[in-house]
Amino acid sequence: MFVTDIRKDFYEVVANQRVALLVAADIDALCACKILQALFHCDHIQYTLVPVIGWQDLSTAFLEHKEQFRYFVLINCGANVDLLEMLQPDDDSIFFICDTHRPVDVVNVYNDTQIKLLIKQDDDLGVPSYDDIFRDDEEEDDGSGNDSDEGSEPSGKRRRFDEGAIERRIERQRARREWEARRREILFDYEQFEFHGTSAAMMFFELAWVLTKDTKDMLWWAIIGLTDQQIHDKITHMKYVTDVATMQRHVSRHNHRNEDEENSLSIDCMRISFEYDLRLSLYQHWSLYESICNSCYTSSSFKLWTLNGQKKLREFLADMGLPLKQVKQKYTSMDMSIKENLRDVIEESSNKFGMKEIRIQTFGVHFGFQNRFLASDMVHATAALLESTEKEESDIAHNFIKALDSLSRGNLDRLHVGIDHAKRKLLAIQQTVASCICTNLILSQGPFLYCYLMEGTPDVKLFSKPLALTLLCKYLLKAFVHSTRNKRCKLLPLIMAAPKDVEKGTVIVAGIPPESETSDKKNFFGRAFEKAAESTSSRTLHDHFDTSIIELKTEDRSKFLDALITLLS
Amino acid sequence: LLNLSQLIFCFRNEAKSFGRSDLIPSIKLRHCCLLRNQRCITAYLYDRLLRIRALRWEYGSVLPANVRFHMSAEEVQWFGQYKKSLASFMRSLGEGEGLDITQDIKPPKSLYIQVRCLKDHGEFEIEDGTVILLKKNSQHFLPRWKCEQLIRQGVLEHVVS
């Protein structure tokens, strides 16, 4: 059931209890976790934090902890499956689920006792009504009751009764079949597309606000959670803008103290500001030139994998009057005169070159003299740490802890390590995109586009992780749409496969919806993958919380693809 | 010590009486070596005692088996006596009520602390019966006194954010 009063029905319930936090491995979940941890620290609520990366992890963690805990809080996992059936908990376990995955499984919605959903109901959920899906099985009993009655009736009356009873039974069975067919249809429509709802970090920030325990740190984490959804293409642009407006209200509320007091805040205090900033990833921590070359928007608009594209870039820089030497320097060492009006100058020039949306609404933080970060910088850095493939750090839980730490203001060195990793990751993505397009690795399979990264591709290990692979898919599709002349191909979704585990011989497959300005980001690949795997009995592992990302045995790749093509044609 | 000096006295006299005074320097040298070895051994044994004393503060009154394996019988006995005298001292504090001074060695900043598990320690039971599963890289938020022991043993790490 949906929790209406988050303070009364969630926070006060767990106030004197020990809680187990099961947190999924994405940035939004990490931010939500930080906010919740801060709240728990305030009120001395004891908890145990366990990171989970998939359904198997979730089940194991639950089994290990079910004896010790009664209350479980699941962050960004658990809403889109029948949780009670999967975990088989005891009757007194209670689950609080704050998950952005939609559609929410109907059993979770209609269970009144054990599942409490910390999800806003106005998030156009479209949950089918109760009567359409669940029905009491009285007809069954009536039918069997009649059967037994028939036995005890005297033989004379039996015939007449029989006919009436049989007719009624046939009628009932027909109605039941109709109802079941309608139910299947409704459920199919409901569960067909996967999408995402309001950020979990924002939900917990609202809880903090209702408790008037919100701090600037928590606000910043909520902003990072929202930005993560935007960077990894989980929500529509409209929703992002709406949520940014909500956050902007909170930011102004927190900021009015800065101007009020006579003595302004110390420079070391945290200041969050609303920025209408450039869509260039990490540009303040890199050189402007590198950032333009490695950001998805600019590189695909210029088509920087072609010689022509490089020329256009030079023209663009010349148009703005920025000398190459300056632009290739670290941003912090650029001339002040250039940095002053940089955003406006870039916007003006971009309009001339066909990039109308070079600027995007976002937020930045600034504490101390040196430390300025945009929300997108934090997302890239933390995501790079979370999915780091360095040898010593290959343990998932270890990376999770590192990424979680990097979100605290006190761990700036970790954050800078993350920024370095993120730069390498963006470079790798750019190079892979360039090579895929230049060597025509993207094939149109009819209903979708398909690309397979071979084993020897440089940096292919980076792409065995879900977040990195999704980012690569998104960039690749955008670049492809800009580079192809085939009108029909521009509207197709993309499926990408990359080797995941060489010893086990598996690949990770991810599917993303087609690229369009008004895309509603609804992904149907989850169900499609399931059906294709079933029909070809391919050995797949649907372990990830996003159903559109699966693991597949390399040998089964071709038959799986063929099944998908037939399914989606 | 007495035996050594007596012996040396005997040897010297013997040497003198047997006209072997040229042996006297080597006797002296050997004696010095023996004295030095004796000093080293006593220093070593004393250092062990100091470490065993520190063990009481680190591990509590029951030592893990692998530590006890390395102690001699006399050291175990000494440990027992140290334990007893520490316990009677603690009992005498606070006007007969007793105070456990092995807790909170550093002044605590808060009642509850966030700890991170550094190695798999299995299940950990606390006095009120609750059991916590300490798995590597899991984080917990627990009352300070429950974790102090484990922090000292290096199983948990106090996280300051």
XYZ file of C-alpha atoms in Angstrom:
730
model
C 0.000 0.000 0.000
C 1.028 3.587 -0.511
C 2.151 5.513 2.530
C 0.285 8.799 2.698
C 1.830 10.441 5.727
C 5.485 9.596 5.447
C 6.297 10.947 8.869
C 3.626 9.089 10.801
C 3.539 5.869 8.835
C 7.218 5.423 8.239
C 9.508 7.501 10.391
C 7.645 7.209 13.653
C 7.151 3.513 13.111
C 10.863 2.843 12.851
C 11.803 5.431 15.444
C 12.671 3.028 18.220
C 13.487 0.031 16.156
C 16.492 -1.379 14.449
C 16.230 -1.192 10.693
C 17.969 -2.949 7.827
C 18.691 -0.731 4.819
C 19.012 -2.579 1.543
C 20.301 -0.142 -1.030
C 20.638 -0.643 -4.777
C 23.793 0.381 -6.595
C 22.879 3.570 -8.396
C 23.626 7.171 -7.553
C 20.070 8.128 -6.725
C 19.939 5.281 -4.207
C 23.270 6.323 -2.709
C 22.034 9.872 -2.228
C 18.771 8.688 -0.730
C 20.767 6.455 1.582
C 22.931 9.355 2.713
C 19.897 11.459 3.531
C 18.269 8.647 5.447
C 21.485 7.888 7.310
C 21.775 11.523 8.350
C 18.198 11.446 9.657
C 18.827 8.220 11.527
C 21.968 9.644 13.077
C 19.966 12.613 14.314
C 17.469 10.421 16.067
C 19.725 7.559 17.090
C 17.893 4.961 15.077
C 20.104 1.924 14.831
C 20.490 0.481 11.368
C 22.555 -1.862 9.271
C 23.390 -0.911 5.714
C 23.762 -3.585 3.070
C 24.443 -2.781 -0.592
C 22.643 -4.985 -3.136
C 23.250 -5.083 -6.857
C 20.623 -7.484 -8.069
C 17.727 -9.720 -7.111
C 19.999 -12.514 -5.937
C 21.906 -10.154 -3.707
C 18.639 -8.886 -2.325
C 17.415 -12.369 -1.489
C 20.711 -13.338 0.135
C 20.824 -10.158 2.185
C 17.252 -10.692 3.272
C 17.895 -14.286 4.298
C 20.923 -13.280 6.283
C 19.194 -10.519 8.136
C 15.639 -11.687 8.528
C 16.214 -13.172 11.955
C 17.592 -9.969 13.369
C 15.426 -7.310 11.814
C 11.749 -6.762 11.530
C 11.810 -3.582 9.492
C 13.463 -3.418 6.103
C 13.886 -0.296 4.035
C 14.549 -0.969 0.366
C 15.936 1.877 -1.683
C 15.563 1.740 -5.473
C 14.793 -1.934 -5.499
C 11.803 -4.156 -4.927
C 8.826 -2.233 -6.236
C 8.531 -3.849 -9.627
C 8.275 -7.485 -8.575
C 6.059 -9.430 -6.255
C 8.320 -9.011 -3.274
C 6.510 -11.287 -0.875
C 6.644 -14.155 -3.287
C 10.288 -13.618 -4.023
C 11.515 -13.296 -0.454
C 8.935 -15.415 1.391
C 9.184 -13.413 4.593
C 7.575 -14.133 7.941
C 4.324 -12.403 8.682
C 5.836 -9.810 10.944
C 8.470 -8.483 8.527
C 7.564 -5.072 7.192
C 9.071 -3.597 4.035
C 9.288 0.095 3.279
C 10.062 0.456 -0.385
C 11.231 3.710 -1.932
C 11.857 2.835 -5.532
C 11.866 4.764 -8.760
C 11.202 1.710 -10.901
C 7.755 1.646 -12.459
C 5.392 -0.001 -12.951
C 4.880 -0.927 -9.334
C 3.815 -4.541 -9.083
C 0.097 -4.797 -8.351
C 0.608 -7.172 -5.450
C 2.822 -4.587 -3.784
C 0.210 -1.913 -4.296
C -2.657 -3.894 -2.868
C -0.941 -5.586 0.040
C -2.057 -3.819 3.177
C 0.060 -5.349 5.849
C 3.629 -6.013 4.899
C 4.505 -3.729 2.015
C 4.538 0.029 2.472
C 5.433 2.034 -0.605
C 7.154 5.350 -0.051
C 6.047 6.575 -3.445
C 4.008 9.618 -4.394
C 0.668 8.602 -5.727
C 0.283 11.496 -8.095
C 3.245 10.227 -10.091
C 0.941 9.106 -12.895
C 1.114 5.479 -11.972
C -1.946 4.168 -13.745
C -2.404 1.282 -11.359
C -5.362 -0.872 -12.412
C -8.223 -0.868 -9.968
C -8.519 -3.671 -7.483
C -11.645 -5.265 -8.939
C -10.117 -5.551 -12.345
C -7.369 -7.798 -11.135
C -8.378 -9.542 -7.987
C -11.551 -11.446 -7.485
C -12.820 -13.580 -4.667
C -13.218 -17.162 -5.701
C -16.834 -17.608 -4.560
C -17.976 -18.968 -7.897
C -15.676 -21.894 -7.520
C -17.249 -22.846 -4.197
C -20.753 -22.367 -5.501
C -20.048 -24.683 -8.348
C -18.649 -27.388 -6.136
C -21.437 -26.844 -3.639
C -23.950 -27.490 -6.363
C -22.191 -30.630 -7.386
C -22.444 -32.065 -3.909
C -26.040 -30.949 -3.675
C -26.817 -32.796 -6.793
C -25.726 -36.001 -5.208
C -28.126 -35.697 -2.300
C -31.161 -34.628 -4.350
C -33.830 -37.229 -5.069
C -33.540 -38.541 -8.636
C -36.852 -37.087 -9.838
C -36.008 -33.452 -9.272
C -32.384 -33.950 -10.235
C -32.806 -33.539 -13.952
C -34.518 -30.166 -13.783
C -32.089 -28.890 -11.220
C -29.215 -30.237 -13.269
C -30.111 -28.244 -16.364
C -30.561 -24.979 -14.466
C -27.404 -25.547 -12.503
C -25.405 -26.472 -15.571
C -26.587 -23.413 -17.443
C -25.684 -21.133 -14.610
C -22.336 -22.800 -14.290
C -21.570 -22.383 -17.973
C -22.589 -18.750 -17.759
C -20.371 -18.220 -14.745
C -17.437 -19.935 -16.376
C -17.809 -17.844 -19.501
C -17.946 -14.649 -17.467
C -14.915 -15.803 -15.583
C -12.974 -16.486 -18.759
C -13.902 -13.076 -20.086
C -12.828 -11.449 -16.882
C -9.526 -13.296 -16.939
C -8.875 -12.302 -20.538
C -9.577 -8.682 -19.679
C -7.352 -9.008 -16.626
C -4.493 -10.368 -18.711
C -4.915 -7.507 -21.139
C -4.966 -4.900 -18.411
C -1.917 -6.369 -16.726
C -0.098 -6.622 -20.037
C -0.737 -2.975 -20.796
C 0.239 -1.994 -17.302
C 3.464 -3.953 -17.142
C 4.559 -3.574 -20.717
C 6.674 -0.470 -20.386
C 9.259 0.171 -17.770
C 9.989 3.720 -16.705
C 11.091 5.705 -13.666
C 9.325 7.927 -11.178
C 10.386 10.646 -8.759
C 13.898 10.335 -7.392
C 14.237 8.411 -4.139
C 16.630 11.046 -2.817
C 13.965 13.679 -3.350
C 11.423 11.552 -1.468
C 13.675 11.288 1.539
C 14.532 14.956 1.354
C 10.850 15.682 1.585
C 10.685 13.488 4.655
C 13.539 15.486 6.168
C 11.752 18.705 5.287
C 8.521 17.532 6.900
C 10.522 16.718 10.027
C 12.233 20.137 9.683
C 15.552 18.360 9.924
C 16.679 19.199 6.409
C 20.148 20.591 5.978
C 22.035 21.927 2.997
C 23.931 18.674 2.751
C 20.693 16.771 2.391
C 19.443 19.248 -0.164
C 22.597 18.805 -2.161
C 22.227 15.033 -2.081
C 18.652 15.306 -3.264
C 19.829 17.471 -6.145
C 22.497 14.927 -7.043
C 19.871 12.170 -7.021
C 17.689 14.150 -9.405
C 20.610 14.964 -11.686
C 21.536 11.285 -11.790
C 18.105 10.528 -13.198
C 18.601 13.143 -15.868
C 22.127 12.119 -16.845
C 21.296 8.443 -17.122
C 18.202 9.287 -19.101
C 15.701 7.853 -16.677
C 13.144 10.627 -16.652
C 11.618 12.848 -19.287
C 12.789 16.387 -19.760
C 9.436 17.764 -18.580
C 9.659 15.867 -15.333
C 13.231 16.976 -14.838
C 12.269 20.611 -15.267
C 9.358 20.232 -12.855
C 11.535 18.586 -10.247
C 14.235 21.215 -10.698
C 11.625 23.858 -9.942
C 10.724 22.022 -6.721
C 14.369 21.855 -5.708
C 14.849 25.490 -6.649
C 12.229 26.464 -4.095
C 14.131 24.582 -1.409
C 17.389 26.146 -2.508
C 15.982 29.663 -2.226
C 14.572 28.829 1.161
C 17.982 27.703 2.371
C 19.749 30.596 0.745
C 17.780 33.469 2.123
C 19.881 33.254 5.250
C 22.924 34.282 3.269
C 21.591 37.741 2.566
C 19.620 38.240 5.748
C 22.364 38.442 8.316
C 24.646 41.399 8.568
C 27.714 39.244 8.677
C 27.482 37.022 5.668
C 28.244 33.354 5.948
C 31.828 32.214 6.155
C 33.388 31.184 2.893
C 33.696 27.627 4.161
C 29.973 27.207 4.535
C 28.184 25.344 1.851
C 26.347 27.436 -0.711
C 24.042 25.871 -3.252
C 23.016 27.938 -6.222
C 20.712 27.491 -9.150
C 22.682 27.593 -12.405
C 21.632 27.723 -16.005
C 24.848 26.074 -16.973
C 26.424 24.396 -19.963
C 25.786 20.812 -20.913
C 29.514 20.107 -20.966
C 30.453 17.261 -18.640
C 33.098 18.118 -16.063
C 34.159 21.268 -17.886
C 35.205 23.061 -14.734
C 37.566 20.240 -13.798
C 38.952 19.649 -17.232
C 39.911 21.845 -20.119
C 37.106 23.369 -22.141
C 38.343 21.722 -25.302
C 38.391 18.243 -23.784
C 35.003 18.756 -22.309
C 33.486 19.793 -25.627
C 35.083 16.803 -27.328
C 33.827 14.316 -24.768
C 30.346 15.531 -23.951
C 27.546 13.683 -25.651
C 25.598 16.709 -26.791
C 28.415 18.605 -28.407
C 30.281 15.672 -29.869
C 27.221 14.273 -31.584
C 26.061 17.671 -32.827
C 29.448 18.429 -34.349
C 30.018 14.805 -35.397
C 33.487 14.937 -33.953
C 34.449 11.491 -35.214
C 34.681 12.928 -38.721
C 37.294 15.327 -40.065
C 34.534 17.701 -41.005
C 33.370 17.688 -37.433
C 36.786 18.636 -36.154
C 36.857 21.514 -38.606
C 33.478 22.691 -37.446
C 34.655 22.606 -33.867
C 37.585 24.837 -34.753
C 35.226 27.175 -36.543
C 33.011 27.225 -33.480
C 35.888 28.147 -31.220
C 37.073 30.775 -33.659
C 33.556 32.178 -33.873
C 33.602 32.746 -30.154
C 37.028 34.287 -30.287
C 38.571 31.753 -27.955
C 42.233 31.023 -28.712
C 43.041 27.319 -28.927
C 45.807 27.640 -26.420
C 43.425 29.006 -23.814
C 40.759 26.498 -24.535
C 43.095 23.537 -24.192
C 44.314 24.686 -20.802
C 42.803 23.550 -17.546
C 39.644 25.499 -16.971
C 40.806 26.934 -13.690
C 43.857 28.417 -15.381
C 41.958 30.061 -18.198
C 41.993 33.823 -18.438
C 39.424 35.512 -16.242
C 38.317 37.691 -19.117
C 37.328 34.604 -21.063
C 35.644 32.886 -18.166
C 33.459 35.837 -17.315
C 30.951 35.639 -20.102
C 31.725 32.155 -21.213
C 28.220 30.766 -20.903
C 26.520 33.503 -22.854
C 29.188 33.503 -25.522
C 28.925 29.759 -25.945
C 25.160 29.875 -26.065
C 25.177 32.480 -28.771
C 27.615 30.568 -30.920
C 25.901 27.266 -30.340
C 22.675 28.650 -31.676
C 24.484 29.459 -34.882
C 25.802 25.928 -35.122
C 22.482 24.263 -34.520
C 22.814 23.382 -30.850
C 19.824 25.061 -29.317
C 19.978 23.381 -25.952
C 23.570 23.799 -24.900
C 22.431 25.116 -21.542
C 20.471 23.225 -18.967
C 18.987 24.074 -15.613
C 21.045 22.601 -12.836
C 22.591 23.406 -9.491
C 26.077 24.023 -8.265
C 27.697 23.938 -4.856
C 30.519 26.013 -3.587
C 32.365 25.719 -0.282
C 35.809 26.995 0.550
C 37.783 28.941 -2.001
C 38.651 26.082 -4.269
C 35.729 23.777 -4.220
C 33.082 24.336 -6.823
C 31.091 21.481 -8.201
C 28.108 21.132 -10.427
C 25.598 18.408 -9.677
C 26.492 16.648 -12.918
C 30.173 16.575 -11.921
C 29.241 14.781 -8.725
C 27.099 12.272 -10.572
C 29.833 11.416 -13.042
C 32.466 11.145 -10.323
C 30.380 8.967 -8.035
C 29.213 6.734 -10.877
C 32.812 6.227 -11.959
C 33.775 5.237 -8.413
C 30.793 2.962 -8.057
C 31.666 1.023 -11.173
C 35.387 1.237 -10.942
C 37.148 -1.653 -12.647
C 40.562 -1.229 -11.094
C 41.989 -4.551 -10.006
C 42.073 -4.018 -6.270
C 38.682 -2.466 -6.141
C 36.703 -5.088 -7.941
C 34.605 -5.893 -4.924
C 31.145 -4.414 -5.382
C 30.507 -3.611 -1.753
C 33.916 -1.958 -1.510
C 33.159 0.302 -4.470
C 29.782 1.071 -2.997
C 31.355 2.234 0.235
C 33.900 4.333 -1.651
C 31.218 5.959 -3.759
C 29.085 6.577 -0.684
C 32.004 8.226 1.052
C 32.745 10.473 -1.892
C 29.375 12.144 -1.435
C 30.383 13.599 1.931
C 31.994 16.971 1.904
C 34.855 15.767 4.063
C 36.115 13.297 1.480
C 37.194 15.624 -1.272
C 40.257 13.595 -2.200
C 38.018 10.658 -2.985
C 35.813 12.896 -5.054
C 38.796 14.065 -7.059
C 39.822 10.473 -7.677
C 36.284 9.922 -8.890
C 36.523 12.887 -11.226
C 39.688 11.426 -12.737
C 38.010 8.090 -13.257
C 35.029 9.860 -14.787
C 37.245 11.670 -17.265
C 38.777 8.378 -18.344
C 35.344 6.867 -18.642
C 34.060 9.708 -20.808
C 37.126 9.478 -23.015
C 36.620 5.747 -23.380
C 32.959 6.231 -24.258
C 33.840 8.826 -26.849
C 36.444 6.638 -28.474
C 34.173 3.625 -28.518
C 31.371 5.658 -30.060
C 33.716 7.025 -32.698
C 35.034 3.593 -33.587
C 31.558 2.036 -33.682
C 30.263 4.654 -36.049
C 33.315 4.752 -38.261
C 33.431 0.976 -38.604
C 29.665 0.691 -38.983
C 29.270 -1.675 -36.076
C 25.684 -0.620 -35.585
C 23.426 -2.880 -37.586
C 19.787 -2.380 -38.224
C 17.990 -5.592 -37.414
C 14.559 -4.496 -38.453
C 12.698 -3.450 -35.361
C 15.810 -2.266 -33.557
C 19.457 -1.345 -33.937
C 22.090 -3.661 -32.591
C 25.711 -3.228 -31.666
C 28.126 -5.743 -30.219
C 31.404 -4.774 -28.614
C 34.049 -7.328 -29.398
C 36.280 -8.642 -26.699
C 39.463 -6.929 -27.739
C 37.950 -3.453 -27.849
C 39.926 -1.085 -25.649
C 38.266 -0.284 -22.332
C 35.656 -2.944 -22.899
C 35.921 -3.893 -19.240
C 34.433 -0.541 -18.315
C 31.308 -1.422 -20.233
C 30.601 -4.637 -18.403
C 28.883 -2.513 -15.774
C 25.242 -1.489 -16.204
C 25.495 2.270 -15.631
C 28.479 2.695 -17.919
C 26.868 0.546 -20.587
C 23.637 2.551 -20.459
C 25.571 5.778 -20.813
C 27.428 4.330 -23.787
C 24.151 3.219 -25.359
C 22.680 6.651 -24.965
C 25.678 8.412 -26.490
C 25.947 5.892 -29.285
C 22.311 6.223 -30.231
C 22.514 9.978 -30.225
C 25.630 9.928 -32.355
C 24.073 7.415 -34.707
C 20.939 9.477 -35.127
C 23.065 12.450 -36.068
C 25.241 10.499 -38.451
C 22.812 8.347 -40.377
C 20.808 9.449 -43.392
C 18.259 6.684 -43.112
C 15.101 8.339 -41.787
C 13.616 5.100 -40.535
C 16.686 4.118 -38.548
C 16.507 7.326 -36.581
C 13.367 6.140 -34.848
C 14.620 2.761 -33.789
C 15.613 1.711 -30.284
C 19.093 0.341 -29.624
C 20.285 -2.899 -28.088
C 23.894 -3.161 -27.073
C 25.884 -6.184 -25.970
C 29.296 -6.185 -24.339
C 31.338 -8.988 -22.813
C 30.737 -9.202 -19.108
C 32.669 -12.113 -17.740
C 35.251 -13.776 -19.942
C 35.638 -16.893 -17.805
C 31.964 -17.589 -17.568
C 31.429 -16.606 -21.174
C 28.610 -14.167 -20.640
C 27.665 -10.868 -22.205
C 25.665 -8.035 -20.740
C 22.821 -6.843 -22.931
C 21.086 -3.508 -22.513
C 18.232 -1.988 -24.475
C 17.211 1.655 -24.600
C 14.167 3.312 -26.163
C 14.500 5.344 -29.366
C 15.943 8.788 -29.314
C 13.530 11.646 -29.737
C 12.932 15.081 -28.275
C 9.599 14.173 -26.795
C 10.556 10.698 -25.715
C 8.635 9.412 -22.727
C 11.557 7.169 -21.831
C 9.360 4.093 -21.658
C 11.353 0.964 -22.197
C 9.691 -2.205 -23.419
C 12.795 -4.313 -23.571
C 12.310 -5.806 -20.131
C 9.330 -7.901 -21.160
C 10.746 -8.468 -24.632
C 13.946 -9.932 -23.228
C 12.013 -12.185 -20.898
C 9.817 -13.528 -23.662
C 12.699 -14.018 -26.062
C 14.715 -15.868 -23.437
C 11.765 -18.116 -22.667
C 10.993 -18.912 -26.246
C 14.541 -19.897 -27.139
C 15.418 -21.265 -23.694
C 18.576 -19.178 -23.742
C 20.556 -19.127 -20.570
C 19.903 -15.676 -19.242
C 20.173 -14.028 -15.889
C 17.616 -11.321 -15.223
C 19.370 -10.198 -12.113
C 19.475 -6.448 -12.483
C 16.755 -4.256 -10.994
C 16.297 -2.593 -14.382
C 14.633 -5.321 -16.383
C 16.084 -3.961 -19.596
C 19.593 -5.082 -18.622
C 20.328 -8.795 -18.610
C 23.221 -11.192 -18.695
C 23.329 -13.781 -21.436
C 25.599 -16.626 -22.444
C 27.695 -15.667 -25.457
C 26.735 -18.781 -27.412
C 23.035 -18.018 -27.110
C 23.428 -14.552 -28.501
C 22.346 -15.190 -32.055
C 19.246 -17.234 -31.297
C 18.230 -14.743 -28.650
C 18.515 -11.931 -31.160
C 16.540 -13.830 -33.773
C 13.778 -14.427 -31.251
C 13.746 -10.740 -30.393
C 13.490 -9.779 -34.044
C 10.519 -12.052 -34.593
C 8.922 -10.879 -31.371
C 9.209 -7.203 -32.131
C 8.460 -7.218 -35.842
C 72.748 -13.898 40.539
C 74.191 -15.164 43.765
C 75.185 -18.434 42.144
C 76.940 -16.700 39.316
C 79.063 -14.480 41.569
C 79.923 -17.412 43.805
C 80.924 -19.447 40.807
C 83.046 -16.702 39.426
C 84.709 -16.281 42.797
C 85.421 -20.023 42.877
C 86.792 -20.080 39.348
C 89.089 -17.161 39.991
C 90.423 -18.664 43.143
C 90.947 -21.976 41.402
C 92.687 -20.291 38.553
C 94.948 -18.398 40.893
C 95.679 -21.463 42.963
C 96.453 -23.592 39.932
C 98.764 -20.959 38.496
C 96.474 -20.387 35.512
C 96.066 -16.641 35.967
C 96.061 -16.258 32.206
C 92.566 -17.752 32.232
C 91.198 -14.997 34.436
C 90.325 -12.578 31.554
C 88.345 -15.233 29.721
C 86.504 -16.044 32.910
C 85.710 -12.365 33.323
C 84.536 -12.097 29.716
C 82.308 -15.114 30.007
C 80.864 -13.746 33.206
C 80.071 -10.444 31.563
C 78.367 -12.263 28.700
C 76.272 -14.262 31.083
C 75.286 -11.118 32.932
C 74.354 -9.447 29.684
C 72.223 -12.378 28.565
C 70.518 -12.315 31.894
C 69.696 -8.625 31.462
C 68.328 -9.254 27.986
C 66.147 -12.078 29.165
C 64.735 -10.106 32.033
C 64.066 -7.161 29.717
C 62.279 -9.462 27.302
C 60.184 -11.067 30.011
C 59.277 -7.672 31.389
C 58.229 -6.436 27.988
C 56.004 -9.498 27.593
C 54.400 -8.729 30.912
C 53.686 -5.173 29.807
C 52.107 -6.450 26.626
C 50.013 -8.967 28.518
C 48.834 -6.152 30.720
C 47.844 -4.167 27.625
C 45.926 -7.228 26.421
C 43.596 -6.906 29.336
C 42.652 -3.448 28.131
C 42.335 -4.513 24.536
C 40.547 -7.809 24.712
C 38.796 -7.728 28.032
C 39.021 -10.318 30.753
C 38.816 -13.364 28.508
C 41.705 -13.776 26.140
C 41.210 -15.478 22.788
C 42.665 -18.964 22.563
C 45.354 -18.144 20.038
C 46.773 -15.503 22.365
C 46.697 -17.769 25.397
C 48.525 -20.408 23.364
C 51.563 -18.193 23.266
C 51.674 -17.455 26.978
C 53.496 -19.557 29.528
C 51.729 -20.915 32.605
C 53.313 -18.292 34.862
C 52.230 -15.533 32.524
C 48.674 -16.808 32.574
C 48.806 -16.796 36.323
C 50.213 -13.279 36.346
C 47.434 -12.199 34.020
C 44.856 -13.686 36.357
C 46.297 -11.750 39.273
C 46.407 -8.525 37.292
C 42.792 -9.049 36.301
C 41.828 -9.511 39.922
C 43.599 -6.429 41.168
C 42.163 -4.306 38.318
C 38.692 -5.614 39.084
C 38.964 -4.873 42.777
C 40.249 -1.380 41.960
C 37.327 -0.746 39.621
C 34.905 -1.970 42.210
C 36.288 0.380 44.787
C 35.691 3.465 42.634
C 32.574 5.570 42.848
C 31.952 4.996 46.527
C 31.595 1.285 46.353
C 29.410 1.268 43.232
C 32.164 0.437 40.831
C 33.078 1.988 37.478
C 34.281 0.169 34.400
C 37.271 2.217 33.383
C 38.109 0.023 30.414
C 35.192 1.618 28.524
C 35.394 4.948 26.724
C 39.145 5.282 26.840
C 38.857 8.283 24.533
C 36.186 10.837 25.463
C 33.097 9.893 23.447
C 31.517 12.447 21.129
C 28.166 10.758 20.707
C 26.035 7.959 22.036
C 25.783 6.132 18.755
C 28.488 5.719 16.178
C 28.614 4.589 12.607
C 30.901 1.662 12.070
C 32.047 -0.208 9.028
C 32.925 -3.862 9.091
C 36.447 -4.591 7.849
C 36.355 -8.344 7.910
C 33.763 -11.067 8.110
C 33.172 -11.619 11.764
C 29.995 -13.617 11.602
C 27.237 -13.043 14.101
C 27.823 -10.781 17.020
C 25.559 -10.965 20.002
C 25.053 -8.038 22.328
C 23.988 -8.130 25.956
C 20.315 -7.581 25.322
C 20.194 -10.556 23.027
C 20.088 -8.829 19.666
C 22.287 -10.403 17.059
C 24.040 -8.466 14.329
C 25.582 -10.101 11.285
C 28.970 -8.545 10.677
C 29.752 -9.028 7.042
C 32.648 -7.383 5.271
C 31.830 -3.874 4.012
C 28.472 -3.655 5.734
C 27.816 -0.522 7.733
C 26.036 -0.303 11.037
C 24.866 2.388 13.381
C 25.172 1.120 16.887
C 25.538 2.364 20.462
C 29.111 3.158 21.223
C 29.678 0.771 24.071
C 28.621 -2.214 22.007
C 31.265 -1.549 19.390
C 34.283 -0.448 21.373
C 35.726 -3.893 21.846
C 35.439 -4.743 18.197
C 36.911 -1.440 17.128
C 39.920 -2.111 19.285
C 40.275 -5.540 17.777
C 40.199 -4.077 14.304
C 37.017 -5.807 13.149
C 35.013 -2.604 12.947
C 36.112 0.797 11.822
C 34.625 3.978 13.159
C 33.391 6.084 10.264
C 33.491 9.827 10.621
C 31.691 11.692 7.887
